Amino acid sequence: MPDSIKRRPPVNRLGRSLPKVGIRPTIDGRLGGVRESLEAQTMDMAKSVARLITETIKHANGMSVECVVADTTIGGVAEAAACAEKFIREGVGVSLTVTPCWCYGSETMDMDPFVPKAIWGFNGTERPGAVYLAAVLAAHSQKGLPAFSIYGRDVQDADDTSIPADVRGKILSFVRAGLSAARMRGNSYLSMGSVSMGIAGSIVNEELFQDYLGMRNEYVDMAEFVRRFDEKIYDPDEFERALRWVEKNCKEGPDPNPPAIQRSAEQKKADWETVVRMTLIARDLMVGNPRLADMGFGEEAMGHNAIAAGFQGQRHWTDHFPNGDFMEAILNSSFDWDGIRQPYIVATENDALNGVAMLFGHLLTGTAQVFADVRTYWSPEAVKRVTGMTLTGEAAGGLIHLINSGPAALDGTGRQTIDGKPAIKPFWEITEEEVRACLEATEFRPADGGYFRGGGYSTDFLTRGEMPVTMSRINLIKGLGPVLQIAEGHTAEIPLEVHDALDGRTNPTWPTTWFVPRTTGTGAFRDVYSVMANWGANHGVITYGHIGGDLITLASMLRIPVCMHNVPDDRIFRPSMWSAFGTDPEGADYRACATLGPLYG
């Protein structure tokens, strides 16, 4: 077992400033009694919202979220312009306007086209905050600047400084999604290699990244790994430290290969050394490493400013070199040889579309993501035929086998807990004991020689059941653009002998998550089979928690329509402008996104 495992302090890996939340207290600008009577109440609203945000939300790297409040209340265009200048200077990426009263709509509104916006209009009777909310939302819609409407269900007294639960929920959902959108802007997706085995998701689409996410694309050939092997462009001290940690803590599982093609002990030892080097190199390619500058590699030390990446691997790499499974699994996990830290986002087979979904989930929750093939639907009848056993509980209607060769984060074992139940937690909440449990539940199996001729190690674990999770995926449709799929559900716990029988029919060296989506009896969620049949690609991402509502909010900010979801209506939060595009919410989502176009396009 590992030595003492320390939690590393939060760090901003990419160096650029983190986006802040701007709070805009707007007010009735009429001096001579009206404005003066509202100054304290309006500014107190702004301060209470700032406290809520800073006390509740963290960036995905664990650092605190900062709020910037306008220097004065905003009663007209001059003060609105002064606030806008301050927000630019302070690096504000999300804008939230608050008011208890009537204000001059188009004179006080935020006009930045790239910053997500929301307005909280206080539900009180003394002053018409709701009237301003309606007026300024109309101005936003007329100018093509979508804004989210926040309005409490119940009337509050003028001196009530509390934030009602329904208002809190909308503020926090908006801010989480807005910060996620702002965090992506200006960063990179790094393709390490090119297209893997003809998988369409690894045909990297620059329009998606640039126009919808505000990101740039970076590319390196996988030969760069070989150059860095040969020229020793990695930290040798860290390599030795990492190798010792791996030898002590990463259990090597049984070799599944026939004796004739099993690699020798010497080859397996060399494979471990190679996959550890690959891990260091992939990370350095993404975010840089100042240690390389000390070694004389100044250019390599800078990295590619990559908030996410993908590794092609198959087959141009894996037919000759050890596979990328260990590299992807460790980078995607919340810990390594230097302790507990923020996960990296690395998509296997360079599936950039799944990488985007991983990035969405991570930025919204701060947790590690589970990348998987959406491999097989097992009906209750098929399970009965193959195993002789009857599925029960949540799995009674069948289940989906999520499995892939190794990129699933070790957090996906479900050996972390919240209130005694299996969970995947943000790294700043993970304990030393939970890291030990994740490692103990994982084996690294010598790679299947039929898939991976160059050897390597695949990650093998079984996810614990009864975790609330959300499966998601971005797909690209010719003539339409990107669309988002969402399926909330739970991981399933099935008898081990049933798992062994089903798992053995595909590849027992790979990590398995048994997933049961929440069904509705209609459409793509009529039953579990329908979810599998309507999934748009061979890959999906599992994120801990039911975050479908936040994903829908984020997608609307980016103008990506949602083509499939099972999120209840009361958790769907889109800009108020969407209601003008028809009474069918999902059709309106498509029409609004098409009319407005991508956020940065």
XYZ file of C-alpha atoms in Angstrom:
601
model
C 0.000 0.000 0.000
C 1.118 3.596 -0.561
C 3.026 5.716 1.874
C 1.318 8.784 3.291
C -0.764 10.414 0.547
C -0.980 14.168 0.738
C -3.583 16.378 -0.843
C -1.831 18.865 -3.080
C -2.973 22.481 -2.773
C -5.166 23.880 -5.548
C -3.140 25.290 -8.414
C -4.022 27.096 -11.632
C -2.131 24.859 -14.063
C -2.585 26.942 -17.176
C -1.376 30.141 -15.563
C -3.998 32.469 -17.020
C -6.343 34.227 -14.634
C -9.497 32.379 -13.641
C -12.817 33.921 -14.691
C -14.652 35.886 -12.027
C -18.350 36.467 -11.436
C -19.474 40.057 -11.925
C -22.400 41.324 -9.824
C -24.327 44.305 -11.219
C -26.694 46.044 -8.747
C -29.089 48.058 -10.928
C -31.328 50.771 -9.507
C -33.990 53.326 -10.352
C -31.873 56.287 -11.428
C -34.288 59.054 -10.313
C -32.558 61.207 -7.717
C -34.461 63.315 -5.234
C -35.802 60.546 -3.014
C -36.331 57.442 -5.149
C -32.742 56.300 -5.787
C -31.537 57.337 -2.348
C -34.177 55.154 -0.672
C -33.016 52.088 -2.615
C -29.217 52.346 -2.471
C -28.644 50.223 0.630
C -31.162 47.518 -0.292
C -29.800 47.183 -3.828
C -26.162 46.999 -2.840
C -26.976 44.562 -0.026
C -28.614 42.275 -2.603
C -25.403 42.274 -4.605
C -23.265 41.541 -1.555
C -25.511 38.684 -0.395
C -25.349 37.056 -3.834
C -21.556 37.421 -3.858
C -21.383 35.696 -0.455
C -23.598 32.849 -1.657
C -21.399 32.251 -4.697
C -18.031 32.473 -2.952
C -19.166 30.244 -0.069
C -20.752 27.585 -2.294
C -18.869 27.236 -5.584
C -15.250 26.392 -6.346
C -13.449 26.253 -9.657
C -12.711 22.734 -10.903
C -9.105 23.201 -9.752
C -10.329 23.719 -6.166
C -9.576 27.423 -6.033
C -12.160 29.823 -4.643
C -14.438 31.707 -6.997
C -14.046 35.476 -6.839
C -16.905 37.913 -7.266
C -16.523 41.485 -8.499
C -19.260 43.922 -7.451
C -19.760 47.138 -9.392
C -18.300 50.157 -7.602
C -21.728 51.796 -7.479
C -25.291 50.866 -8.158
C -26.149 51.237 -11.839
C -28.863 53.735 -12.583
C -28.012 54.615 -16.163
C -25.715 54.122 -19.101
C -22.697 55.981 -17.667
C -22.586 53.716 -14.628
C -23.240 50.674 -16.821
C -20.222 51.605 -18.940
C -18.055 52.123 -15.857
C -19.102 48.703 -14.575
C -18.322 47.098 -17.954
C -14.848 48.623 -17.921
C -14.223 47.315 -14.408
C -15.399 43.842 -15.394
C -12.997 43.759 -18.345
C -10.149 44.924 -16.134
C -10.966 42.342 -13.444
C -11.417 39.392 -15.829
C -15.129 38.838 -15.268
C -16.486 35.897 -17.255
C -20.030 35.676 -15.870
C -22.484 38.559 -15.346
C -25.318 38.558 -12.800
C -27.572 41.607 -12.464
C -29.635 42.026 -9.271
C -32.311 44.559 -8.400
C -35.271 45.060 -6.048
C -36.883 47.782 -8.135
C -37.701 49.322 -11.482
C -34.652 50.398 -13.516
C -34.115 51.747 -17.012
C -33.814 48.518 -18.994
C -31.664 49.125 -22.067
C -29.660 51.831 -20.242
C -28.568 49.550 -17.404
C -28.188 46.171 -19.154
C -24.935 44.307 -19.789
C -24.072 44.470 -23.488
C -21.048 42.122 -23.680
C -22.049 39.512 -26.294
C -19.687 36.777 -25.062
C -20.367 36.847 -21.301
C -23.262 34.669 -20.004
C -25.895 36.828 -18.294
C -28.654 36.436 -15.733
C -30.946 38.877 -13.932
C -32.464 38.384 -10.488
C -35.520 40.580 -10.102
C -36.586 40.657 -6.454
C -40.185 39.513 -5.949
C -41.474 42.284 -3.692
C -44.523 44.529 -3.673
C -42.984 47.831 -2.578
C -41.087 48.343 -5.843
C -41.665 46.676 -9.251
C -38.533 44.530 -9.534
C -40.517 42.077 -11.643
C -41.437 44.846 -14.062
C -37.786 45.712 -14.606
C -36.950 42.024 -14.996
C -39.525 41.659 -17.755
C -38.483 44.912 -19.436
C -34.765 44.186 -19.458
C -35.298 40.589 -20.610
C -37.294 41.985 -23.524
C -34.368 44.275 -24.319
C -31.950 41.335 -24.190
C -34.163 39.320 -26.530
C -34.632 42.209 -28.949
C -30.870 42.771 -29.130
C -30.055 39.056 -29.470
C -28.265 38.866 -26.108
C -29.847 35.896 -24.267
C -30.228 36.243 -20.494
C -31.470 33.896 -17.778
C -34.453 35.029 -15.716
C -34.310 34.553 -11.943
C -37.520 35.397 -10.116
C -38.601 33.930 -6.775
C -41.919 32.137 -6.573
C -42.976 33.793 -3.303
C -43.296 37.502 -2.493
C -40.680 38.781 -0.017
C -40.828 41.774 2.288
C -38.651 44.725 1.348
C -36.382 44.210 4.358
C -35.985 40.459 3.764
C -32.315 39.950 2.899
C -32.529 36.172 2.484
C -32.161 34.385 -0.834
C -35.062 31.921 -1.290
C -34.226 28.313 -2.092
C -35.594 28.468 -5.641
C -33.606 31.634 -6.346
C -30.465 30.090 -4.826
C -30.824 27.062 -7.084
C -31.077 29.129 -10.243
C -28.214 31.431 -9.268
C -25.905 28.515 -8.545
C -26.885 26.583 -11.681
C -26.300 29.675 -13.809
C -22.951 30.467 -12.198
C -21.642 26.882 -12.433
C -22.490 26.740 -16.122
C -21.306 30.291 -16.815
C -17.936 29.704 -15.172
C -17.554 26.467 -17.151
C -18.153 28.327 -20.402
C -15.783 31.114 -19.399
C -13.070 28.669 -18.278
C -12.904 26.977 -21.674
C -12.487 30.227 -23.578
C -8.919 30.875 -24.702
C -7.587 27.427 -23.822
C -6.654 24.524 -26.082
C -7.613 20.992 -26.992
C -4.420 19.060 -27.755
C -4.565 16.208 -30.268
C -1.757 13.773 -29.559
C -1.876 11.901 -32.840
C -4.732 11.933 -35.320
C -7.726 9.737 -36.209
C -7.983 6.430 -34.391
C -9.384 3.458 -36.303
C -11.737 5.651 -38.343
C -13.635 6.850 -35.259
C -15.488 9.986 -36.344
C -15.131 11.642 -32.946
C -11.370 11.745 -33.440
C -11.738 13.709 -36.673
C -11.167 16.883 -34.710
C -13.601 19.613 -35.745
C -12.082 23.059 -35.310
C -15.418 24.828 -35.826
C -16.784 23.141 -32.715
C -13.877 24.242 -30.554
C -13.411 27.727 -31.967
C -16.976 28.852 -32.644
C -18.852 27.106 -29.854
C -16.283 26.791 -27.052
C -13.926 29.704 -27.757
C -10.951 27.313 -27.743
C -8.047 26.764 -30.091
C -6.753 23.456 -31.438
C -3.204 22.206 -30.990
C -1.638 19.142 -32.595
C 1.427 16.963 -32.053
C 2.336 13.752 -33.820
C 2.773 10.709 -31.594
C 6.363 10.627 -32.805
C 6.929 13.457 -30.323
C 6.689 10.839 -27.566
C 9.515 8.886 -29.193
C 11.660 12.021 -29.475
C 11.136 12.774 -25.807
C 11.939 9.140 -24.923
C 15.200 9.245 -26.876
C 16.296 12.710 -25.777
C 15.088 12.163 -22.193
C 12.808 15.217 -22.239
C 11.071 14.490 -18.939
C 11.982 15.014 -15.312
C 14.271 12.071 -14.396
C 13.709 12.549 -10.673
C 9.951 12.460 -11.071
C 10.262 9.430 -13.346
C 12.119 7.491 -10.645
C 9.640 8.628 -7.990
C 6.682 7.677 -10.179
C 8.157 4.283 -11.039
C 8.700 3.444 -7.365
C 5.106 4.453 -6.600
C 3.775 2.317 -9.435
C 5.814 -0.708 -8.387
C 4.471 -0.392 -4.855
C 0.844 0.516 -5.486
C -0.327 -0.564 -8.945
C -1.247 -4.228 -8.739
C -0.455 -6.222 -11.866
C -3.331 -8.563 -12.677
C -3.357 -11.925 -14.462
C -2.121 -12.033 -18.044
C -5.058 -12.906 -20.363
C -2.883 -13.814 -23.345
C -2.052 -17.341 -24.565
C 1.434 -18.371 -23.376
C 2.808 -18.165 -26.902
C 2.261 -14.408 -27.120
C 2.784 -13.412 -23.486
C 5.536 -10.890 -22.990
C 8.536 -11.858 -20.907
C 9.169 -10.497 -17.437
C 11.867 -8.253 -18.888
C 9.475 -6.915 -21.544
C 6.782 -6.259 -18.955
C 9.222 -4.366 -16.766
C 10.253 -2.272 -19.757
C 6.568 -1.678 -20.567
C 6.012 -0.248 -17.086
C 8.896 2.141 -17.582
C 7.518 3.193 -20.970
C 3.952 3.837 -19.797
C 5.198 5.901 -16.852
C 7.316 8.009 -19.239
C 4.283 8.395 -21.489
C 2.274 9.734 -18.558
C 4.874 12.385 -17.731
C 5.251 13.372 -21.376
C 1.515 13.657 -22.088
C 1.027 15.859 -19.043
C 3.996 18.053 -20.002
C 2.657 18.381 -23.537
C -0.651 19.592 -22.129
C 0.348 22.074 -19.428
C 4.131 22.373 -19.594
C 6.687 21.746 -16.866
C 9.156 24.366 -15.559
C 11.572 21.558 -14.644
C 12.204 21.036 -18.366
C 13.445 24.604 -18.687
C 15.988 23.898 -15.953
C 17.144 20.952 -18.078
C 17.631 23.127 -21.156
C 14.308 22.416 -22.898
C 12.739 25.854 -22.765
C 10.289 25.376 -25.614
C 9.018 22.058 -24.321
C 8.626 23.534 -20.834
C 5.774 25.769 -22.008
C 3.304 23.081 -23.087
C 0.239 23.698 -25.262
C -2.098 25.470 -22.824
C -4.373 22.418 -23.060
C -7.358 22.199 -20.743
C -8.153 18.866 -22.433
C -6.410 16.451 -24.761
C -6.757 13.174 -26.595
C -4.340 10.359 -27.450
C -4.822 8.483 -30.724
C -3.019 5.321 -29.665
C -4.667 2.731 -31.837
C -3.318 1.561 -34.074
C -0.281 3.476 -35.298
C 1.128 3.579 -31.772
C -0.207 0.427 -30.151
C 0.882 -1.945 -32.908
C 4.470 -1.197 -31.884
C 4.548 0.572 -28.491
C 2.779 -0.106 -25.172
C -0.744 1.272 -25.132
C -1.893 4.507 -23.521
C -4.273 2.923 -21.009
C -2.182 3.496 -17.885
C -1.317 7.018 -18.998
C -4.961 7.922 -19.577
C -6.237 6.242 -16.417
C -3.727 7.951 -14.115
C -4.006 11.392 -15.711
C -7.815 11.222 -15.569
C -7.711 10.177 -11.909
C -7.667 12.536 -8.915
C -4.303 11.302 -7.633
C -0.859 10.085 -8.642
C 2.621 9.600 -7.131
C 2.687 13.172 -5.861
C -0.640 12.951 -4.040
C -4.254 13.976 -4.468
C -4.714 16.575 -7.207
C -7.085 17.863 -9.888
C -7.733 15.323 -12.656
C -6.560 15.976 -16.186
C -8.954 15.476 -19.090
C -7.556 13.005 -21.628
C -9.807 11.252 -24.149
C -8.833 7.832 -25.412
C -8.571 7.268 -29.162
C -8.426 11.080 -29.440
C -12.239 11.134 -29.364
C -12.434 14.900 -29.061
C -16.237 14.878 -28.928
C -16.176 12.650 -25.868
C -13.335 14.821 -24.584
C -15.640 17.853 -24.731
C -18.282 16.002 -22.724
C -15.581 15.025 -20.192
C -14.556 18.670 -19.965
C -18.148 19.807 -19.418
C -18.647 17.295 -16.613
C -15.359 18.121 -14.931
C -15.785 21.893 -15.049
C -19.318 21.649 -13.649
C -18.463 19.284 -10.784
C -14.698 19.290 -10.201
C -14.756 15.480 -10.303
C -12.876 12.894 -12.359
C -14.683 11.565 -15.435
C -15.253 7.990 -16.581
C -14.702 7.520 -20.334
C -16.285 4.355 -21.723
C -17.562 2.473 -24.706
C -21.344 2.221 -24.670
C -20.738 -1.416 -25.365
C -23.750 -3.686 -24.807
C -27.401 -3.648 -23.761
C -28.178 -6.698 -21.658
C -31.890 -7.449 -21.486
C -33.229 -9.350 -18.455
C -34.039 -12.227 -20.800
C -30.513 -12.374 -22.227
C -28.976 -12.269 -18.751
C -31.282 -15.107 -17.654
C -30.337 -17.158 -20.695
C -26.592 -16.676 -20.252
C -26.304 -16.867 -16.461
C -29.482 -18.561 -15.284
C -30.087 -15.654 -12.903
C -32.778 -12.958 -12.782
C -31.848 -9.292 -12.574
C -33.508 -7.471 -9.693
C -33.790 -3.971 -8.251
C -32.757 -1.101 -10.498
C -31.314 -3.571 -13.003
C -34.607 -5.461 -13.397
C -35.321 -3.762 -16.733
C -31.888 -4.463 -18.137
C -28.588 -2.607 -18.069
C -25.913 -1.090 -20.264
C -22.358 -2.370 -20.117
C -19.937 0.583 -20.124
C -16.381 -0.599 -20.705
C -13.191 0.569 -22.400
C -9.576 -0.472 -22.330
C -8.205 1.927 -19.746
C -9.058 5.628 -19.804
C -11.589 5.399 -16.985
C -10.361 7.305 -13.944
C -9.629 5.132 -10.925
C -12.152 7.292 -9.069
C -14.691 5.346 -11.143
C -14.285 2.378 -8.818
C -16.784 4.145 -6.551
C -14.574 3.572 -3.504
C -14.975 7.156 -2.343
C -18.027 7.850 -0.203
C -20.511 10.592 0.652
C -22.684 9.882 3.712
C -21.457 6.299 3.586
C -22.589 5.746 -0.019
C -20.374 5.165 -3.088
C -19.351 8.407 -4.785
C -16.836 10.261 -6.936
C -15.751 13.426 -5.146
C -13.867 16.592 -6.083
C -10.194 16.093 -5.299
C -10.272 18.599 -2.432
C -12.694 16.306 -0.557
C -10.931 12.971 -1.195
C -9.200 11.326 1.756
C -6.022 9.264 1.904
C -8.074 6.202 2.809
C -10.240 6.652 -0.284
C -7.188 6.795 -2.544
C -5.965 3.557 -0.983
C -9.373 1.972 -1.584
C -9.399 3.025 -5.265
C -5.939 1.542 -5.805
C -6.823 -1.645 -3.940
C -9.919 -2.101 -6.137
C -7.899 -1.787 -9.382
C -5.708 -4.229 -11.247
C -3.457 -3.354 -14.166
C -3.722 -6.291 -16.536
C -1.157 -7.011 -19.256
C -2.793 -5.766 -22.422
C -4.720 -8.055 -24.722
C -2.216 -8.899 -27.467
C -4.944 -9.112 -30.082
C -5.839 -5.486 -29.517
C -2.454 -4.143 -28.451
C 0.491 -5.802 -30.176
C 2.936 -3.469 -28.478
C 1.932 -4.513 -24.973
C 1.124 -2.217 -22.079
C -1.341 -2.433 -19.213
C -5.120 -2.073 -19.155
C -7.045 -0.853 -16.141
C -9.431 -3.390 -14.626
C -12.028 -2.571 -11.984
C -15.752 -2.927 -11.273
C -17.681 0.216 -10.386
C -19.746 0.001 -7.212
C -23.482 0.247 -7.666
C -26.129 2.737 -6.577
C -24.199 5.869 -7.520
C -26.269 8.651 -9.120
C -24.551 9.399 -12.431
C -25.141 11.209 -15.707
C -24.004 9.874 -19.080
C -23.385 12.493 -21.766
C -21.939 12.855 -25.236
C -21.475 15.505 -27.943
C -22.180 14.456 -31.536
C -21.729 16.367 -34.783
C -24.515 16.273 -37.354
C -23.971 17.399 -40.960
C -25.928 20.583 -41.613
C -26.866 20.970 -37.951
C -23.638 21.109 -35.968
C -23.039 19.824 -32.438
C -25.802 18.279 -30.337
C -25.681 17.043 -26.757
C -27.080 13.775 -25.391
C -27.819 13.331 -21.685
C -28.996 10.290 -19.718
C -29.331 10.447 -15.939
C -29.397 7.188 -14.037
C -27.510 5.020 -11.554
C -24.699 2.524 -11.528
C -25.991 -0.976 -10.839
C -24.842 -3.572 -8.352
C -25.264 -7.086 -9.734
C -24.109 -10.435 -8.317
C -20.404 -10.974 -8.920
C -21.010 -14.274 -10.700
C -23.346 -12.503 -13.131
C -20.764 -9.773 -13.726
C -18.028 -12.346 -14.317
C -20.145 -14.231 -16.827
C -21.148 -11.128 -18.786
C -17.763 -9.396 -18.517
C -15.959 -12.525 -19.681
C -17.824 -12.409 -22.979
C -16.128 -9.113 -23.959
C -12.795 -8.317 -22.307
C -12.269 -9.016 -18.602
C -9.099 -6.892 -18.499
C -11.062 -3.628 -18.861
C -12.969 -1.537 -16.300
C -16.727 -2.109 -16.141
C -19.538 0.200 -15.091
C -23.046 -1.265 -15.167
C -25.369 1.640 -15.975
C -29.137 1.867 -15.678
C -30.605 5.087 -17.127
C -33.783 6.511 -15.618
C -36.593 5.643 -17.998
C -39.764 7.633 -18.687
C -41.854 5.257 -20.787
C -41.660 7.452 -23.898
C -39.262 8.259 -26.738
C -35.567 7.592 -26.322
C -36.201 6.803 -22.659
C -39.081 4.389 -23.168
C -36.874 1.655 -21.680
C -33.188 0.865 -21.203
C -32.943 -0.674 -24.662
C -34.224 2.561 -26.222
C -31.471 4.569 -24.547
C -28.845 2.261 -26.012
C -30.546 2.287 -29.417
C -30.692 6.098 -29.526
C -27.168 6.800 -28.299
C -25.361 8.631 -31.075
C -21.852 7.139 -30.925
C -19.755 4.325 -29.510
C -18.472 6.389 -26.571
C -19.992 8.189 -23.607
C -18.881 9.928 -20.427
C -20.081 9.135 -16.924
C -20.110 12.008 -14.414
C -21.033 11.563 -10.775
C -24.364 13.098 -9.807
C -27.487 14.031 -11.683
C -26.083 17.042 -13.494
C -28.310 16.967 -16.557
C -29.882 20.298 -15.628
C -26.512 22.031 -15.424
C -25.456 20.450 -18.728
C -28.606 21.811 -20.396
C -27.912 25.273 -18.967
C -24.315 25.188 -20.205
C -25.355 23.924 -23.642
C -27.826 26.788 -24.042
C -25.079 29.305 -23.235
C -22.908 27.797 -25.963
C -25.892 27.434 -28.384
C -25.614 23.648 -28.544
C -29.082 22.026 -28.729
C -29.891 18.996 -26.589
C -31.213 16.153 -28.706
C -31.905 13.604 -25.969
C -32.386 13.917 -22.222
C -34.436 12.644 -19.293
C -34.120 15.701 -17.035
C -37.366 16.687 -15.263
C -38.929 19.957 -16.410
C -38.387 21.667 -13.055
C -34.598 21.296 -13.441
C -34.354 22.732 -16.947
C -32.999 26.299 -16.957
C -32.448 28.086 -20.249
C -32.424 31.780 -21.239
C -35.876 33.382 -21.153
C -35.559 34.136 -24.870
C -35.983 30.412 -25.638
C -39.714 30.646 -24.809
C -40.234 32.840 -27.891
C -39.268 29.984 -30.218
C -42.352 27.809 -29.663
C -44.250 25.873 -27.029
C -42.272 22.635 -27.453
C -39.199 23.216 -25.245
C -36.860 20.904 -27.146
C -37.915 22.198 -30.556
C -37.565 25.749 -29.226
C -34.029 24.877 -28.083
C -33.112 23.861 -31.647
C -34.655 26.964 -33.173
C -33.048 29.335 -30.667
C -29.599 27.810 -31.151
C -29.941 27.911 -34.941
C -31.164 31.516 -34.963
C -28.491 32.851 -32.613
C -25.648 30.723 -33.932
C -22.607 29.578 -31.935
C -21.538 31.840 -29.081
C -18.209 32.795 -30.664
C -19.121 32.198 -34.314
